[in-house]
Coordinates of C-alpha atoms and ligand atoms in Angstrom, one line a residue:
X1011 CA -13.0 -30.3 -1.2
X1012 CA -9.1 -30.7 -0.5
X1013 CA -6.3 -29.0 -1.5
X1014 CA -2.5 -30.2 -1.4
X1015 CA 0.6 -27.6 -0.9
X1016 CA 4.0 -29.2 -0.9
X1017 CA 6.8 -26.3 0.4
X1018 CA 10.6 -27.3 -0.5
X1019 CA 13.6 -25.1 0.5
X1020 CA 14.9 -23.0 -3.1
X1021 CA 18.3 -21.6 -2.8
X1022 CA 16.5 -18.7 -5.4
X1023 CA 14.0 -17.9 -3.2
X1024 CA 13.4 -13.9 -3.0
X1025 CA 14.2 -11.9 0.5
X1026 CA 10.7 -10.7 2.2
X1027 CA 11.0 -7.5 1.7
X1028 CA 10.1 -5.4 4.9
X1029 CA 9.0 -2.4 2.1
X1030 CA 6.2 -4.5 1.0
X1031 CA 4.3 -3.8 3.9
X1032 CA 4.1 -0.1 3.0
X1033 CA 1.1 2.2 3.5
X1034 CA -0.3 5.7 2.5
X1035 CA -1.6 8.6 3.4
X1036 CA -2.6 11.5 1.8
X1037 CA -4.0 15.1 2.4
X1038 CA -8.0 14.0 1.7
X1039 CA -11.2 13.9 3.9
X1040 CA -9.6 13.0 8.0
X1041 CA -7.0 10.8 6.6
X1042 CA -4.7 13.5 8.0
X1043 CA -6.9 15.7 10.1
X1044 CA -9.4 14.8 12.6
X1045 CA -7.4 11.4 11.7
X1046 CA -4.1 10.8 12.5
X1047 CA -3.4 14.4 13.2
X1048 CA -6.4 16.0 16.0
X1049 CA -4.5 18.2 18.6
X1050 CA -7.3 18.7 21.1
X1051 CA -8.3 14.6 21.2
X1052 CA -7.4 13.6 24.6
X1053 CA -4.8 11.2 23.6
X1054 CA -3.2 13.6 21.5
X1055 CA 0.8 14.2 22.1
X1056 CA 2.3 17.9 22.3
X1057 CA 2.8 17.8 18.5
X1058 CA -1.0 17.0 18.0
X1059 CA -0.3 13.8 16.8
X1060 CA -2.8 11.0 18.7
X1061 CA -1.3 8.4 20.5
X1062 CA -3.9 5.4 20.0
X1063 CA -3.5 6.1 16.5
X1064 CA 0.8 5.8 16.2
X1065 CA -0.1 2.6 18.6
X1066 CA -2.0 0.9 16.3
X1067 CA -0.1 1.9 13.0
X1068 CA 2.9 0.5 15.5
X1069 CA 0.9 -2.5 15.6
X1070 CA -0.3 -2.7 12.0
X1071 CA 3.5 -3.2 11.0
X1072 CA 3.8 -0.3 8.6
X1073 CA 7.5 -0.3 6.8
X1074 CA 7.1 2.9 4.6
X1075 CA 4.5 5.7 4.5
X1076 CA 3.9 7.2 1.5
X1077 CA 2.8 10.9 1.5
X1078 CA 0.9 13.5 0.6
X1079 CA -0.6 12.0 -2.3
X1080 CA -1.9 10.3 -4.5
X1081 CA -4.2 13.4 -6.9
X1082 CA -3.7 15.8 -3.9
X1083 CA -0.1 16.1 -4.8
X1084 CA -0.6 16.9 -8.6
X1085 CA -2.1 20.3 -7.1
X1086 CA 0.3 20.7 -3.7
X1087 CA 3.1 23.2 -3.2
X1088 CA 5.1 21.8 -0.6
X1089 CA 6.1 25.5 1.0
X1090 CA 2.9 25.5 2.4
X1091 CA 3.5 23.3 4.7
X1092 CA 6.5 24.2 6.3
X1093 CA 7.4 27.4 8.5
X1094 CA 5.1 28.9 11.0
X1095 CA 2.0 27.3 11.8
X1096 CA -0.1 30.7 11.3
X1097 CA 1.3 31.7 8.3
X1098 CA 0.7 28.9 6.5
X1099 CA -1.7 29.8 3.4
X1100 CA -5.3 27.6 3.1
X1101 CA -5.9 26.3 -0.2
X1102 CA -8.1 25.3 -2.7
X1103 CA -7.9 21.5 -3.1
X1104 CA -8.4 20.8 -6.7
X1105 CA -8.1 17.0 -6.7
X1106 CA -10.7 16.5 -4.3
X1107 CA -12.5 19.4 -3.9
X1108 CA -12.0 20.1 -0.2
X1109 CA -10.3 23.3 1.7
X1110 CA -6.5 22.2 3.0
X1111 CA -5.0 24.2 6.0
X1112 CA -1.3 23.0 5.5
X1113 CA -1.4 22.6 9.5
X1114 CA 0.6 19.1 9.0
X1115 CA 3.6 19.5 6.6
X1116 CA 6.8 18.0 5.3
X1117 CA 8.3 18.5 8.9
X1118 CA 5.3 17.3 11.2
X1119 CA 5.1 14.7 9.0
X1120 CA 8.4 13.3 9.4
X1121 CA 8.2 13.3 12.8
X1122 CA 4.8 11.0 12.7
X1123 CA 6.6 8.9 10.9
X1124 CA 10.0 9.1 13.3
X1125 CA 7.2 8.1 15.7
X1126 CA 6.0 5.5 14.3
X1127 CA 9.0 3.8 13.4
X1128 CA 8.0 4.1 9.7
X1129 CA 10.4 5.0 6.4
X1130 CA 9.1 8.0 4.6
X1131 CA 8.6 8.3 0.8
X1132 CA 7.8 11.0 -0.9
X1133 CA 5.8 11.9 -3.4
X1134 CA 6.8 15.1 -6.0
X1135 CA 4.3 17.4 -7.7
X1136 CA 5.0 17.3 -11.9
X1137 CA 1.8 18.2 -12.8
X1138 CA 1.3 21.7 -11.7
X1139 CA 5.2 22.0 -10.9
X1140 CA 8.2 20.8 -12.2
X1141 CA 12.0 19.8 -12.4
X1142 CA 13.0 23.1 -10.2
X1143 CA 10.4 22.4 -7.3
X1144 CA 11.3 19.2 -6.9
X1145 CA 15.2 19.9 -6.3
X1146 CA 13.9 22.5 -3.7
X1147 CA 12.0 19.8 -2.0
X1148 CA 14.7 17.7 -2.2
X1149 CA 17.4 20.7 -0.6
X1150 CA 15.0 21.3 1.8
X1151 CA 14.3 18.0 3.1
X1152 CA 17.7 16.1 2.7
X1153 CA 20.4 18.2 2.8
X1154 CA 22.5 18.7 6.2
X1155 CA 22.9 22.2 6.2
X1156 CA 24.5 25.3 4.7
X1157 CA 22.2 25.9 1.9
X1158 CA 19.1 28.5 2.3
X1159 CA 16.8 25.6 1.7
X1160 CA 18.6 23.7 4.5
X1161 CA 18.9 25.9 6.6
X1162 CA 15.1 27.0 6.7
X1163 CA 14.2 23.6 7.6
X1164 CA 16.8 23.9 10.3
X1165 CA 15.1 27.5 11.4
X1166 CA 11.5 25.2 11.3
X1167 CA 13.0 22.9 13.5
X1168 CA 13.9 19.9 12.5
X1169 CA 17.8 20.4 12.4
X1170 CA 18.6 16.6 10.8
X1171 CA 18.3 16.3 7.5
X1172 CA 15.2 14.0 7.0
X1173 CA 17.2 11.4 4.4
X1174 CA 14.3 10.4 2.7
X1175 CA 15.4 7.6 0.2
X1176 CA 12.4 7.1 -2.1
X1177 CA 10.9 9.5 -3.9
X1178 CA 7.8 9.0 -6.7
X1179 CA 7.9 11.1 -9.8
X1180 CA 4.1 12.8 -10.0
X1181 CA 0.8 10.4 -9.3
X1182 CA -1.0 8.4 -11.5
X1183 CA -0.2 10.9 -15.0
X1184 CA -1.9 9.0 -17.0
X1185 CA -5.6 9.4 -15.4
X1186 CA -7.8 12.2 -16.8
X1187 CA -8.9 12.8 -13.6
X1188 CA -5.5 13.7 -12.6
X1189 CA -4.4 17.3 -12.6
X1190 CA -1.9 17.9 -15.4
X1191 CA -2.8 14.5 -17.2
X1192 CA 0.2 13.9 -19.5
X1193 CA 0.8 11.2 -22.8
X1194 CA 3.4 8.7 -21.7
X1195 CA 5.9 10.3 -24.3
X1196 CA 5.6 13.7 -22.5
X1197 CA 5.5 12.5 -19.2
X1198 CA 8.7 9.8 -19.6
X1199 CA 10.7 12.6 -20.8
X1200 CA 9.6 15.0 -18.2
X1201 CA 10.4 11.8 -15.2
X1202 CA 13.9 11.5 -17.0
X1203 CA 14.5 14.6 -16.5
X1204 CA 13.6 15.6 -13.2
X1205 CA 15.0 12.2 -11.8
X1206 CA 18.8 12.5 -13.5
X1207 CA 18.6 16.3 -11.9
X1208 CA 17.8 14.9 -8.8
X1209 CA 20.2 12.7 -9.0
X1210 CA 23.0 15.3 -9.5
X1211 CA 21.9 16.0 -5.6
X1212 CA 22.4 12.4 -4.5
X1213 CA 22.8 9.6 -7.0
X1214 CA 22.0 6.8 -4.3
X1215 CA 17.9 8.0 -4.0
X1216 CA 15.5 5.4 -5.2
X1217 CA 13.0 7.1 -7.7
X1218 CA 10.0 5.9 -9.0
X1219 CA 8.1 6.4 -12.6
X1220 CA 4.4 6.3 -12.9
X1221 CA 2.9 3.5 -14.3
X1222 CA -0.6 2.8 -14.9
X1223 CA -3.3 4.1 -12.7
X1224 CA -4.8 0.5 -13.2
X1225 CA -4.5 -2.3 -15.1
X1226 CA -8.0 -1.7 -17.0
X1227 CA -6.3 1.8 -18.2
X1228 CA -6.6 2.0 -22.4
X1229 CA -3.0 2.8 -22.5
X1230 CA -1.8 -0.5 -20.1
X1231 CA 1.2 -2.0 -20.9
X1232 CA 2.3 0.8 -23.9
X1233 CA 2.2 3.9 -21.1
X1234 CA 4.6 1.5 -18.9
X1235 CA 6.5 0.5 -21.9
X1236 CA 7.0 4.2 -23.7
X1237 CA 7.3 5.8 -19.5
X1238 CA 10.4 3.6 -19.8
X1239 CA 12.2 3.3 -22.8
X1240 CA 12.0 7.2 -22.0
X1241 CA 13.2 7.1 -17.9
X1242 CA 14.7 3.6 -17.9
X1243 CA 18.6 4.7 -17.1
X1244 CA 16.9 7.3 -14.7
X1245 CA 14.8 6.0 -12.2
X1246 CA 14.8 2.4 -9.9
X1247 CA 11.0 1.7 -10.0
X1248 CA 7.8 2.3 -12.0
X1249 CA 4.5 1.9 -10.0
X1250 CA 1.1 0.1 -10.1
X1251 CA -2.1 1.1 -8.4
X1252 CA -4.9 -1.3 -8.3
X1253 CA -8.2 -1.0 -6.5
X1254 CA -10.9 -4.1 -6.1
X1255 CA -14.3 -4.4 -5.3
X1256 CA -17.5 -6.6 -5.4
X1257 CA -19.8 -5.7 -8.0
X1258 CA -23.6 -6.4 -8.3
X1259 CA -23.0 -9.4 -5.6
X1260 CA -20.7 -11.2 -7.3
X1261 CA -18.2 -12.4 -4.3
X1262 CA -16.6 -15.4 -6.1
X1263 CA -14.9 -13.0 -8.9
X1264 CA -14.2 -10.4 -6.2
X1265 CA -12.7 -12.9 -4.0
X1266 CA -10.1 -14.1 -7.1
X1267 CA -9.3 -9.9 -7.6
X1268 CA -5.4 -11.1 -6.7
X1269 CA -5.9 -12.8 -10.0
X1270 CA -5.6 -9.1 -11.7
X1271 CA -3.0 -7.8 -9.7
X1272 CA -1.1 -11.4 -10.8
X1273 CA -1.5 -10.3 -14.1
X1274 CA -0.8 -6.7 -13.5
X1275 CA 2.6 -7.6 -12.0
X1276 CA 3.6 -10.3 -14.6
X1277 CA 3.1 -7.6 -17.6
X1278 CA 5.1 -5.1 -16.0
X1279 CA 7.9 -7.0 -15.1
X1280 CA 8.3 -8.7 -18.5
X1281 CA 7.6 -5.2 -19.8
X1282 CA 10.5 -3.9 -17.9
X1283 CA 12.6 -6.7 -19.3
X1284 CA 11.7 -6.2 -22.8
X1285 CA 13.0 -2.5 -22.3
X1286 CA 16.1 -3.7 -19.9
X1287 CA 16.8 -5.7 -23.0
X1288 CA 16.2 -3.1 -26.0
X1289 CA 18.6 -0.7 -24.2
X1290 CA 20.8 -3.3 -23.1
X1291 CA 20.6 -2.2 -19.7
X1292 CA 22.3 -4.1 -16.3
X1293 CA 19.9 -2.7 -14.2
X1294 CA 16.3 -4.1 -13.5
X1295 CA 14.0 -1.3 -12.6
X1296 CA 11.9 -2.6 -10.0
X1297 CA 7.8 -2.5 -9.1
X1298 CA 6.6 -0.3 -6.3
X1299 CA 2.5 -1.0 -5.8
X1300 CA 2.3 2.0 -4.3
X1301 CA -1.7 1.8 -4.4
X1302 CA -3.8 -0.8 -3.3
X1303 CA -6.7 -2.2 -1.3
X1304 CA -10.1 -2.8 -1.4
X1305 CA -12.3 0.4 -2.2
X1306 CA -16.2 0.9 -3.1
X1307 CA -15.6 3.5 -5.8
X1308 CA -18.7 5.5 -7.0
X1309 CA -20.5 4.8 -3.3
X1310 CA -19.0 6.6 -0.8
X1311 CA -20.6 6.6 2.7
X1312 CA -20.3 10.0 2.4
X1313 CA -21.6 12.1 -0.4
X1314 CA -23.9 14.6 0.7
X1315 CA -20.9 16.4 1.4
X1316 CA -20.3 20.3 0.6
X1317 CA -17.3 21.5 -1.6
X1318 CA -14.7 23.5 -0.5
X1319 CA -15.2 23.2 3.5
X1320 CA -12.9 22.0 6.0
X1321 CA -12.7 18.6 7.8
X1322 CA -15.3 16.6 5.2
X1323 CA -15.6 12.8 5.1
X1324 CA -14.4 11.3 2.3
X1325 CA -14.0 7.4 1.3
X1326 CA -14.5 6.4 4.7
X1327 CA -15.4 2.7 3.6
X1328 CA -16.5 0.3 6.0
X1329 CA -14.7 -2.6 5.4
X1330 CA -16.3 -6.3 5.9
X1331 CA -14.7 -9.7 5.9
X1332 CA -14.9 -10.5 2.6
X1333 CA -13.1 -7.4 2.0
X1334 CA -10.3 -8.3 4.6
X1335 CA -10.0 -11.9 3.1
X1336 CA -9.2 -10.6 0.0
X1337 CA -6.8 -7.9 1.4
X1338 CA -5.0 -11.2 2.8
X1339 CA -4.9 -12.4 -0.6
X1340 CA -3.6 -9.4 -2.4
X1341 CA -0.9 -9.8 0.2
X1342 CA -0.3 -13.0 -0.5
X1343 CA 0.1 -12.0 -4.0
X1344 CA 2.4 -9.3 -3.4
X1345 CA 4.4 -11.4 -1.6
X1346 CA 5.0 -14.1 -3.9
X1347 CA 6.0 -11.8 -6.6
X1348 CA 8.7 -10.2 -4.0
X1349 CA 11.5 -11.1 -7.0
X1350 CA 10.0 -8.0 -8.6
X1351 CA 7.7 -6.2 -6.7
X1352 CA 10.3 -4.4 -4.0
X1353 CA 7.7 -2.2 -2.5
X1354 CA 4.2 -1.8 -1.8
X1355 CA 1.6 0.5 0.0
X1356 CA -2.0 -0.5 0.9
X1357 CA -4.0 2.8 0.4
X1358 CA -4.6 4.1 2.6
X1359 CA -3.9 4.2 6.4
X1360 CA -6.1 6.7 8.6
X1361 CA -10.2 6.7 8.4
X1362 CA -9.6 7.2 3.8
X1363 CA -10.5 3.8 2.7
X1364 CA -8.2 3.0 6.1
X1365 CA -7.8 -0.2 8.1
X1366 CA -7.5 2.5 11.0
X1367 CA -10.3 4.3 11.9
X1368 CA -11.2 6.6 14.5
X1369 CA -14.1 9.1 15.8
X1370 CA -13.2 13.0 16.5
X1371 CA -12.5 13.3 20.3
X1372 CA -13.4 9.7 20.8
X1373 CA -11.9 6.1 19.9
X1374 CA -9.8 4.4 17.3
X1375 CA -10.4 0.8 15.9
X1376 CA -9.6 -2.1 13.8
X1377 CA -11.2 -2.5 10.6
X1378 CA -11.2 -6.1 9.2
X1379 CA -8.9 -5.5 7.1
X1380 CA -5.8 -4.7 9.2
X1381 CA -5.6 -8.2 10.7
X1382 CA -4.3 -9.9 7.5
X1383 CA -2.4 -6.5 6.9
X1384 CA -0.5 -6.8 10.2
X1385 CA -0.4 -10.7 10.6
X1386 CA 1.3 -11.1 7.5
X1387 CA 3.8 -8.3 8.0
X1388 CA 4.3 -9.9 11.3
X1389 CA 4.7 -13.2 10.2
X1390 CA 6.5 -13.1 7.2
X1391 CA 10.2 -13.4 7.1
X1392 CA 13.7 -14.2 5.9
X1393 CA 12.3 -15.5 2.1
X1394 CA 9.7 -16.3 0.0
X1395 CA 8.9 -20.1 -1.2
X1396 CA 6.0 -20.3 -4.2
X1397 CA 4.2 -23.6 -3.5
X1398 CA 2.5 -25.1 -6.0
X1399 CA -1.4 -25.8 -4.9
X1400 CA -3.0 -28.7 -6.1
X1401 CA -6.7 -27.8 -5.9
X1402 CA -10.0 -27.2 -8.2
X1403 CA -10.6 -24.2 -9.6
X1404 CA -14.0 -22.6 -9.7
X1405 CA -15.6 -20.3 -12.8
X1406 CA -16.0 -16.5 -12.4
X1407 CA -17.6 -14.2 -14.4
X1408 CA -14.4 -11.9 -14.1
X1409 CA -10.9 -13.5 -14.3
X1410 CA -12.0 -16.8 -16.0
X1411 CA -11.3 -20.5 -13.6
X1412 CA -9.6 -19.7 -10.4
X1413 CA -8.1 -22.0 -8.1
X1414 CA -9.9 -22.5 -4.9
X1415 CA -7.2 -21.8 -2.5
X1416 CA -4.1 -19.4 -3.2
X1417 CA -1.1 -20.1 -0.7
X1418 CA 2.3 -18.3 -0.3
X1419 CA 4.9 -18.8 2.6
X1420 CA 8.3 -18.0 4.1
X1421 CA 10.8 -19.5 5.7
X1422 CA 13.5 -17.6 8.1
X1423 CA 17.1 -19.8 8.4
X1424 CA 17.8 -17.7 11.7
X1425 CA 14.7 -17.8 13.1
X1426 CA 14.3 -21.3 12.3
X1427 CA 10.5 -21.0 11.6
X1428 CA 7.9 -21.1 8.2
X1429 CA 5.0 -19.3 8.3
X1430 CA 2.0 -20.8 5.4
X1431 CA -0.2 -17.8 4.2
X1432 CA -3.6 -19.0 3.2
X1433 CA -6.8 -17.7 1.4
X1434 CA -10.3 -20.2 0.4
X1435 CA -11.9 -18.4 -2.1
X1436 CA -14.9 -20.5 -2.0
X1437 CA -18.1 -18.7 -0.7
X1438 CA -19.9 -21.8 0.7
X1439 CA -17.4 -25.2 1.2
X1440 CA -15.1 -25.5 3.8
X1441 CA -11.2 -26.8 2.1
X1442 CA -9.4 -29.1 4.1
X1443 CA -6.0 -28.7 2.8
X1444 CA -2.5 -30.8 3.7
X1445 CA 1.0 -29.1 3.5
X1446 CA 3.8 -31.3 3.3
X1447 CA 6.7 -29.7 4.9
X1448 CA 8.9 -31.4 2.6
X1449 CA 12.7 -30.4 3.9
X1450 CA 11.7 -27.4 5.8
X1451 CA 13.2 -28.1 9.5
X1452 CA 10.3 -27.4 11.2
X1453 CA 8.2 -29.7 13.1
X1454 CA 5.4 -28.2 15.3
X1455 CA 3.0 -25.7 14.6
X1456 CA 3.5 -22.3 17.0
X1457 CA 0.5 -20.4 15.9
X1458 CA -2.7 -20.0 13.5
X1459 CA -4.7 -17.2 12.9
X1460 CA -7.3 -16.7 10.7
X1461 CA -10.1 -14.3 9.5
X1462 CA -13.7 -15.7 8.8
X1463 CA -17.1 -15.2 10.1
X1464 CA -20.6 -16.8 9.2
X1465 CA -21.9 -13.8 8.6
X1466 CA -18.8 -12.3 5.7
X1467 CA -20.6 -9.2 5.4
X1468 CA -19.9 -8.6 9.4
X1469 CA -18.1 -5.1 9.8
X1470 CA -16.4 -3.1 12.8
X1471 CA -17.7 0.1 13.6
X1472 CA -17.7 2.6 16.3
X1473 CA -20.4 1.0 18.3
X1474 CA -19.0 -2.4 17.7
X1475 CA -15.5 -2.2 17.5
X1476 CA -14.5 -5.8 18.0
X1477 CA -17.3 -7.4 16.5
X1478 CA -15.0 -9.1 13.9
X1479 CA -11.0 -10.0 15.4
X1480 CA -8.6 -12.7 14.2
X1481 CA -9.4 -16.2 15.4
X1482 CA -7.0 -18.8 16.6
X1483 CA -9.4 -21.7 17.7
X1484 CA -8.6 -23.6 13.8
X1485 CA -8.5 -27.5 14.0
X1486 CA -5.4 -28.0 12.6
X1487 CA -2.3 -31.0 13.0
X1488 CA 0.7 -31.8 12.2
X1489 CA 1.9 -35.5 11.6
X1490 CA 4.7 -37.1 9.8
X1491 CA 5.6 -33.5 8.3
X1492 CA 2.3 -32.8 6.9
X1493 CA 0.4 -29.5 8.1
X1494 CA -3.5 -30.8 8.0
X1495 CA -6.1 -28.0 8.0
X1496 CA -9.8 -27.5 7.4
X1497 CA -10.2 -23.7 5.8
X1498 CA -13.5 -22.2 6.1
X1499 CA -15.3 -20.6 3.3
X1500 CA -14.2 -17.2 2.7
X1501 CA -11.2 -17.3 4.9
X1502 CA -7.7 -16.0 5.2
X1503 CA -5.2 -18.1 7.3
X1504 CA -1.7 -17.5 8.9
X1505 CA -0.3 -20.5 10.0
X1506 CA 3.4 -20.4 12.0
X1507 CA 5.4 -23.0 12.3
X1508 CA 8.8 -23.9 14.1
Ligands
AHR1919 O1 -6.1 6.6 -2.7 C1 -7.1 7.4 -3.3 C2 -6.7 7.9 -4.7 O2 -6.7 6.8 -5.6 C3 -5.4 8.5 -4.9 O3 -5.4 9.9 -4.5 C4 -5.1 8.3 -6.3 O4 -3.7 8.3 -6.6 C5 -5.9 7.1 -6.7 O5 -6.6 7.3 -7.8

């Protein structure tokens, strides 16, 4: 089979936005402790933090961390977590049914994140709390000083304000399993609300409505549409959150899940325009995926675990690579829709359905899927061009004919280098595809990476760390300005050129 990709400069092409490459981590199983956070590991700094770990969320490219949840949040009073260490109450945590010591806060958690060069966003509890806790939050974490709020997070410590730009209205509301589920009408108003109050504090934060907890959700499309005629003047973004799997072995519609989040993010945006329009708004309210990834829901490798106890495993998915080819392509999805979609985080980042994992006292690895994860963030930059592919499609039980091959790339004026983004969906041909450079200055290829194995149910674990890494051996040429590469089945490809 072939495939033909011709790239062309486009004086509208969209910025790469370094926000896209945003991750997440919430208070749930060791996403946090015995995870990121493990004070007696031997690589562990004076703060308890573990070095290996801020290496390789360094090297994973992370832009923004989104924190502390996701459904932990809908339950979480942030005072818990700052002050003294032994003071610090342990709770009851409803959303996932696990004990939470508060032993990493607000406070430690900006420092990770001042550590790991990453932008914080935060998340706000409106289920179990409301407009008043929120301002607090926002007092104690952002303003200078002078104020009791303030000056208690000066008396914790941290004496800068933490200046924490984004800021997401509740999680997932819509989703019975969330604590203080809401209808969109109710929970619109209450977002308005809470985000013109926090506003009154600083009118430049960035604030974002929930949308749908996925685009299979009965209410899609009306929940985004009623969230927003209600918050529209209020807040910058709505979210999606979208989770993928493969189901009863059938790779070739799991490998086209980007086909979803397509469609997710094309019915939001011309949602948001329909309600831009009806309220004859200048603004365009923008889309923060603030969840997504691959994650076997319903089989955790964990679930002989007890209720209410410290330190339990939970989503620990082992990730193979299938799973990391179609994390490239979700990326690649994400990307090409960087006119709308302004932020993203792949949930989540530490050991919880993680491309970071590590053992308590012992090592920290790769899973497969942070090679496409940090390649791409890598990779990508100045802006986006949307080829067109010219390619077959193939049938899948799940999203209908899908084309073979998906392809995004970017080009960076100063850099004066492209870099081509490819995934081959197809589980058993090889694709040999040709990219015609077209008037792109660059003439040589610098580098190619890709992610395939014959065995696409390989994995890394602790015993075999580095059974699966990125390869760079690809047979690929360029000639007369045309990029010639063979793509292996189930693949993902970076290729750089300059
Ligand atoms: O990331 C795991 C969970 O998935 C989050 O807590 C929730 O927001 C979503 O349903």
């Amino acid at each position: 089979t072939t495939a033909r990709i011709a790239l062309r400069l486009d004086p509208c092409a969209p910025p790469v936005r370094r926000r896209l490459f945003g991750s997440f981590v919430e208070h749930l199983g060791r996403g946090v402790y015995d995870g990121l956070y493990e004070p007696a590991h031997p690589r562990a700094n004076s703060e308890g933090f573990r070095e290996d770990v801020i290496d390789l969320v360094k090297e994973l490219g992370v832009s923004t961390l989104r924190y502390p949840g996701g459904n932990f949040v809908s339950g979480y009073r942030w005072e818990d977590g700052v002050g003294p260490r032994d003071q610090r109450p342990v709770r009851l945590d409803l959303a996932w049914q696990m004990l939470e010591t508060n032993q990493v806060g607000l406070d430690e958690f900006a420092r990770f994140c001042a550590l790991t060069g990453t932008e914080l966003m935060l998340a706000v509890n409106l289920a179990t709390r409301g407009i008043t806790e929120a301002l607090d939050l926002l007092e104690y974490a952002n303003h200078p000083s002078g104020t009791t709020l303030s000056d208690q997070r000066i008396a914790n410590g941290s004496p800068e304000p933490h200046g924490i730009r984004m800021w997401c209205l509740g999680n997932e509301m819509d989703g019975e399993w969330q604590i203080g589920f809401m209808e969109p009408e109710e929970y619109g108003r209450l977002a308005a609300r809470t985000a013109s109050a926090m506003k009154k504090i600083d009118p430049t934060l960035e604030l974002v409505a929930v949308g749908s907890s996925y685009s299979g959700m009965p209410r899609f499309g009306e929940w985004e549409r009623i969230v927003l005629e209600k918050a529209y003047d209020y807040v910058d973004f709505i979210s999606c959150h979208s989770y993928y799997q493969e189901k009863d072995g059938d790779l070739g519609s799991f490998l086209a899940s980007s086909t979803d989040m397509d469609h997710f993010i094309d019915t939001v945006a011309a949602t948001i325009d329909h309600v831009k329009l009806s309220r004859r708004s200048e603004k365009t309210v923008q889309i923060s995926f603030d969840e997504w990834n691959v994650w076997y829901q319903g089989a955790d490798p964990h679930p002989e675990r007890e209720l209410w106890t410290l330190g339990a495993r939970g989503l620990e998915d082992v990730y193979s690579v299938a799973d990391g080819v179609v994390v490239g392509s979700l990326l690649v999805t994400l990307l090409r829709h960087s006119d709308r979609v302004a932020a993203a985080s792949m949930a989540q980042l530490v050991n919880v359905i993680a491309p970071i994992m590590t053992a308590p006292g012992g090592p920290a690895w790769r899973q497969t899927t942070f090679f496409p994860f940090a390649t791409t963030s890598r990779m990508a930059s100045g802006v986006v061009l949307r080829p067109r592919v010219e390619v077959e499609t193939y049938a899948t039980a799940q999203h209908g004919n899908v084309p073979l091959v998906d392809a995004v790339a970017t080009w960076d004026e100063d850099a004066g280098s492209a870099s081509v983004f490819l995934v081959n969906r197809s589980v058993d041909e090889s694709v040999t595809v040709s990219i015609d450079l077209g008037d792109i200055p660059v003439t040589r290829i610098a580098e190619v990476q890709s992610l395939w194995d014959d065995d696409v149910y390989a994995r890394n674990t602790l015993e075999h760390p580095e059974r699966v890494r990125l390869r760079d051996d690809d047979d690929v040429v360029v000639h007369d300005g045309v990029v010639t590469i063979t793509l292996h089945p189930v693949s993902w490809t970076a290729i750089g050129l300059a």
